[in-house]
Amino acid sequence: MEWWKIGVGIWLTAVFAVALSFPIVPEPKHWYEFPVIPGLEERARIIFFHVPVAWTTVVAFLVALWNGVKYLRTMDLEADAASSNSAGLGLLFAVLATVTGSIWARFSWGSFWNWDPRETSIFVLLLIYGAYFALRSAIESEERRARLSAVYAIIAGVTAPFFVFIMPRIMTGLHPGSRGDVQGSGPVVQFHMAPNMLLVFFAALIGFTVLFAWMMEIRLRTSRLELHFMNADSEQS
Amino acid sequence: MDFYKFLSQNSLYVVLFVVLIIWAGIYSYLFRLDRRLRRAEDQVEKHHHER
């Protein structure tokens, strides 16, 4: 087993332990105390889980884009497998971000779904990548499927950072970090977070990204085995 | 006994244990899946050389 796979286990365990055990107090005096963010209180801890998951979504969609480009340049079916596997993982993380955000919204905004700009944009993103898999399953020919979905993954991948990072930030809304949100939430986006929170936050981002890389590697190796057996089958027949 | 009392007064740590148990489960699943996959790859490789 590669060292980084064991490392990510220890790393994320430490992140989870710190994220959930450091007390949130009005005036932190020790390094192990998080400051209260007005309006968020204990719910601020979601930033160590929900935000890294949303971040991983974008990373996954960009990896899908990159492998789409790679497929169009090399016409290598392995790049197509990488692209679709990455888009699949991105969709999984997007669903997790939506569900966790929705639960959080129930207790912060009073309703599971408010059609806040942030919620609307992730909804559109889910539709875009849902359509990607509808497109893939509709095409029989492997090469044709690979080519069309590569083009789709590139166009969709370009929209992903816009929907996650830009759109919800230039509009006024309920989500922390929306335009006009001066209290509590602003610091999250402008990185005015308390240094210890910021450290745990970035540690979580790194941990989730490496976890994604591992999941991606497992899926890729499975696809490689499938391709191997498919080629062996076609050689026999 | 005191430990239970502590937990019932600080429910955050109950959540912490729940999260850590879930994480341990998911992690060991991934770990074992990776190992099984490695074995399958090795067999394919071996088979490939034998042919």
Coordinates of C-alpha atoms in Angstrom, one line a residue:
Chain A
M1 CA 0.0 0.0 0.0
E2 CA 1.4 3.4 -1.0
W3 CA 2.3 5.6 1.9
W4 CA -0.1 8.4 0.9
K5 CA -3.1 6.2 1.2
I6 CA -2.2 5.5 4.9
G7 CA -1.3 9.1 5.3
V8 CA -4.7 10.4 4.2
G9 CA -6.4 8.1 6.7
I10 CA -4.4 9.6 9.6
W11 CA -4.6 13.1 8.2
L12 CA -8.4 13.2 7.8
T13 CA -8.9 11.4 11.2
A14 CA -6.9 14.3 12.8
V15 CA -8.9 16.9 10.9
F16 CA -12.2 15.4 11.9
A17 CA -11.1 15.1 15.5
V18 CA -9.9 18.7 15.7
A19 CA -12.9 20.1 13.7
L20 CA -15.4 18.5 16.1
S21 CA -13.6 18.7 19.4
F22 CA -12.2 22.2 19.6
P23 CA -14.6 24.3 21.6
I24 CA -16.2 27.4 20.1
V25 CA -15.9 30.3 22.6
P26 CA -16.7 34.0 22.4
E27 CA -13.2 35.1 23.2
P28 CA -10.6 32.5 22.4
K29 CA -7.5 32.5 24.6
H30 CA -5.9 29.3 23.7
W31 CA -4.8 27.8 20.4
Y32 CA -7.3 25.1 20.7
E33 CA -10.4 27.4 20.8
F34 CA -12.3 28.6 17.8
P35 CA -14.0 32.0 17.9
V36 CA -17.7 32.4 17.6
I37 CA -18.8 33.5 14.1
P38 CA -22.0 35.6 14.6
G39 CA -25.0 33.9 13.1
L40 CA -23.2 30.6 12.7
E41 CA -22.2 29.5 16.3
E42 CA -21.7 25.7 16.5
R43 CA -23.0 25.3 12.9
A44 CA -19.8 27.0 11.8
R45 CA -18.1 23.5 12.0
I46 CA -19.8 22.5 8.8
I47 CA -17.1 24.5 7.0
F48 CA -14.6 21.7 7.7
F49 CA -16.8 19.2 6.0
H50 CA -19.3 20.7 3.6
V51 CA -17.0 23.2 1.9
P52 CA -14.2 20.7 1.2
V53 CA -16.8 18.4 -0.3
A54 CA -18.0 21.2 -2.6
W55 CA -14.4 22.0 -3.4
T56 CA -13.7 18.4 -4.3
T57 CA -16.7 18.6 -6.7
V58 CA -15.0 21.3 -8.7
V59 CA -11.6 19.5 -8.6
A60 CA -13.3 16.4 -10.0
F61 CA -15.1 18.2 -12.7
L62 CA -11.9 20.0 -13.7
V63 CA -10.1 16.6 -13.8
A64 CA -13.0 15.4 -16.1
L65 CA -12.4 18.4 -18.3
W66 CA -8.6 17.8 -18.4
N67 CA -9.1 14.1 -19.4
G68 CA -11.7 15.2 -22.0
V69 CA -9.0 17.4 -23.6
K70 CA -6.6 14.5 -23.3
Y71 CA -9.0 12.1 -25.0
L72 CA -9.6 14.5 -28.0
R73 CA -5.8 14.8 -28.4
T74 CA -4.9 11.1 -28.1
M75 CA -8.1 9.3 -28.8
D76 CA -7.1 6.9 -26.0
L77 CA -10.1 5.2 -24.4
E78 CA -8.3 5.3 -21.0
A79 CA -8.6 9.1 -21.0
D80 CA -12.3 8.7 -21.7
A81 CA -12.6 6.3 -18.7
A82 CA -10.7 8.8 -16.6
S83 CA -13.0 11.6 -17.7
S84 CA -16.2 9.8 -17.0
N85 CA -15.0 8.3 -13.7
S86 CA -14.0 11.8 -12.5
A87 CA -17.3 13.3 -13.6
G88 CA -19.1 10.5 -11.7
L89 CA -17.1 11.1 -8.5
G90 CA -17.8 14.9 -9.0
L91 CA -21.5 14.2 -9.1
L92 CA -21.3 12.1 -6.0
F93 CA -19.5 14.9 -4.1
A94 CA -22.0 17.4 -5.6
V95 CA -24.9 15.4 -4.2
L96 CA -23.2 15.2 -0.8
A97 CA -22.6 19.0 -0.8
T98 CA -26.2 19.6 -1.7
V99 CA -27.6 17.3 1.0
T100 CA -25.3 18.5 3.7
G101 CA -25.9 22.1 2.7
S102 CA -29.7 21.5 2.7
I103 CA -29.6 20.1 6.2
W104 CA -27.5 23.0 7.4
A105 CA -29.9 25.4 5.7
R106 CA -32.9 24.0 7.6
F107 CA -31.3 25.1 10.9
S108 CA -29.7 28.3 9.7
W109 CA -32.4 29.7 7.3
G110 CA -35.4 27.8 8.4
S111 CA -36.1 25.6 5.4
F112 CA -34.4 22.7 3.6
W113 CA -34.6 24.5 0.3
N114 CA -34.8 28.3 -0.3
W115 CA -33.7 28.7 -3.9
D116 CA -30.9 30.8 -2.7
P117 CA -28.4 31.6 -5.5
R118 CA -26.0 29.0 -4.0
E119 CA -28.7 26.3 -4.0
T120 CA -29.9 27.2 -7.5
S121 CA -26.4 27.1 -8.9
I122 CA -25.6 23.7 -7.5
F123 CA -28.9 22.5 -8.7
V124 CA -28.0 23.6 -12.3
L125 CA -24.7 21.9 -11.9
L126 CA -26.3 18.7 -10.9
L127 CA -28.6 18.9 -13.9
I128 CA -25.6 19.6 -16.2
Y129 CA -23.7 16.5 -15.0
G130 CA -26.9 14.4 -14.9
A131 CA -27.3 15.2 -18.6
Y132 CA -23.7 14.1 -19.1
F133 CA -24.5 10.6 -18.0
A134 CA -27.8 10.6 -19.9
L135 CA -25.7 11.5 -23.0
R136 CA -23.2 8.7 -22.3
S137 CA -25.8 6.0 -21.8
A138 CA -27.6 7.1 -25.0
I139 CA -24.7 6.3 -27.4
E140 CA -23.7 2.8 -28.3
S141 CA -20.5 3.3 -30.2
E142 CA -17.6 3.6 -27.9
E143 CA -15.6 6.1 -30.0
R144 CA -18.5 8.3 -30.6
R145 CA -19.5 8.2 -27.0
A146 CA -16.0 9.1 -25.9
R147 CA -15.7 12.0 -28.4
L148 CA -19.1 13.5 -27.6
S149 CA -18.7 13.2 -23.9
A150 CA -15.2 14.6 -24.0
V151 CA -16.6 17.8 -25.7
Y152 CA -19.4 17.9 -23.2
A153 CA -17.1 17.4 -20.2
I154 CA -15.0 20.3 -21.4
I155 CA -17.9 22.7 -21.8
A156 CA -19.5 21.6 -18.5
G157 CA -16.2 21.8 -16.7
V158 CA -15.8 25.4 -17.7
T159 CA -19.1 26.3 -16.1
A160 CA -18.4 24.4 -12.8
P161 CA -16.1 27.0 -11.2
F162 CA -18.5 29.7 -12.3
F163 CA -21.4 28.0 -10.6
V164 CA -19.6 27.2 -7.4
F165 CA -17.1 30.1 -6.9
I166 CA -18.4 33.1 -8.8
M167 CA -22.2 33.1 -9.4
P168 CA -23.2 32.8 -5.7
R169 CA -20.7 35.4 -4.7
I170 CA -21.8 38.2 -7.1
M171 CA -25.4 37.9 -6.1
T172 CA -27.0 38.7 -2.8
G173 CA -28.2 35.6 -0.9
L174 CA -28.5 33.8 2.3
H175 CA -25.4 31.6 2.0
P176 CA -22.3 32.7 3.9
G177 CA -20.1 34.7 1.5
S178 CA -22.8 36.1 -0.7
R179 CA -22.7 39.7 -1.8
G180 CA -23.6 42.1 1.0
D181 CA -23.1 39.5 3.7
V182 CA -20.8 41.5 6.1
Q183 CA -21.3 39.5 9.3
G184 CA -20.0 36.1 10.1
S185 CA -20.0 34.8 6.7
G186 CA -17.8 37.3 5.0
P187 CA -14.7 36.1 6.8
V188 CA -15.1 32.7 5.4
V189 CA -14.7 33.9 1.8
Q190 CA -12.1 36.6 2.4
F191 CA -10.1 34.2 4.5
H192 CA -10.4 36.5 7.5
M193 CA -11.1 33.3 9.5
A194 CA -9.3 32.8 12.7
P195 CA -5.8 31.4 11.9
N196 CA -6.5 28.1 13.7
M197 CA -9.8 27.6 11.8
L198 CA -8.1 28.5 8.5
L199 CA -5.4 25.9 9.2
V200 CA -8.0 23.2 9.9
F201 CA -10.0 24.3 6.9
F202 CA -7.1 24.1 4.5
A203 CA -6.0 20.7 6.0
A204 CA -9.6 19.5 5.3
L205 CA -9.4 20.8 1.7
I206 CA -6.1 18.9 1.2
G207 CA -7.4 15.8 2.9
F208 CA -10.6 15.6 0.8
T209 CA -8.6 16.2 -2.4
V210 CA -6.2 13.4 -1.7
L211 CA -9.2 11.2 -0.7
F212 CA -10.7 12.0 -4.1
A213 CA -7.4 11.1 -5.8
W214 CA -7.5 7.7 -4.1
M215 CA -11.1 7.0 -5.1
M216 CA -10.3 8.1 -8.6
E217 CA -7.3 5.8 -8.7
I218 CA -9.4 2.8 -7.6
R219 CA -12.0 3.6 -10.3
L220 CA -9.3 4.1 -13.0
R221 CA -7.6 0.8 -12.2
T222 CA -11.0 -1.0 -12.3
S223 CA -11.7 0.6 -15.7
R224 CA -8.3 -0.4 -16.9
L225 CA -9.0 -4.0 -15.9
E226 CA -12.4 -3.8 -17.7
L227 CA -10.7 -2.4 -20.9
H228 CA -8.1 -5.2 -20.6
F229 CA -10.8 -7.9 -20.5
M230 CA -12.8 -6.2 -23.3
N231 CA -9.7 -6.2 -25.5
A232 CA -9.1 -9.9 -24.6
D233 CA -12.7 -10.7 -25.6
S234 CA -12.5 -8.9 -28.9
E235 CA -9.2 -10.7 -29.7
Q236 CA -10.8 -14.1 -29.1
S237 CA -13.9 -13.4 -31.2
Chain B
M1 CA -19.7 6.3 34.7
D2 CA -18.2 9.7 34.7
F3 CA -17.3 9.3 31.1
Y4 CA -21.0 8.7 30.2
K5 CA -21.9 11.7 32.3
F6 CA -19.4 13.8 30.4
L7 CA -20.7 12.6 27.1
S8 CA -24.3 13.3 27.9
Q9 CA -23.4 16.9 28.9
N10 CA -21.1 17.5 25.9
S11 CA -23.1 16.0 23.0
L12 CA -20.5 17.4 20.5
Y13 CA -18.2 14.5 21.5
V14 CA -21.0 12.0 20.7
V15 CA -21.1 13.5 17.2
L16 CA -17.3 13.2 17.1
F17 CA -17.4 9.5 17.9
V18 CA -20.1 8.9 15.3
V19 CA -18.1 10.7 12.6
L20 CA -14.9 8.9 13.5
I21 CA -16.7 5.5 13.4
I22 CA -18.2 6.3 10.0
W23 CA -14.8 7.5 8.7
A24 CA -13.1 4.3 10.1
G25 CA -15.7 2.2 8.2
I26 CA -15.3 4.1 4.9
Y27 CA -11.6 4.1 5.2
S28 CA -11.2 0.4 5.9
Y29 CA -13.6 -0.3 3.0
L30 CA -11.4 1.7 0.6
F31 CA -8.3 0.1 2.0
R32 CA -9.5 -3.4 1.5
L33 CA -11.0 -2.6 -2.0
D34 CA -7.6 -1.3 -3.0
R35 CA -5.9 -4.5 -1.8
R36 CA -8.4 -6.7 -3.6
L37 CA -7.9 -4.7 -6.8
R38 CA -4.1 -5.1 -6.5
R39 CA -4.5 -8.9 -6.2
A40 CA -6.8 -8.9 -9.3
E41 CA -4.2 -6.8 -11.2
D42 CA -1.4 -9.2 -10.2
Q43 CA -3.4 -12.1 -11.4
V44 CA -4.1 -10.5 -14.8
E45 CA -0.4 -9.6 -15.1
K46 CA 0.6 -13.2 -14.2
H47 CA -1.9 -14.6 -16.7
H48 CA -0.6 -12.2 -19.3
H49 CA 3.0 -13.4 -18.9
E50 CA 2.0 -17.1 -19.0
R51 CA 0.4 -16.7 -22.4

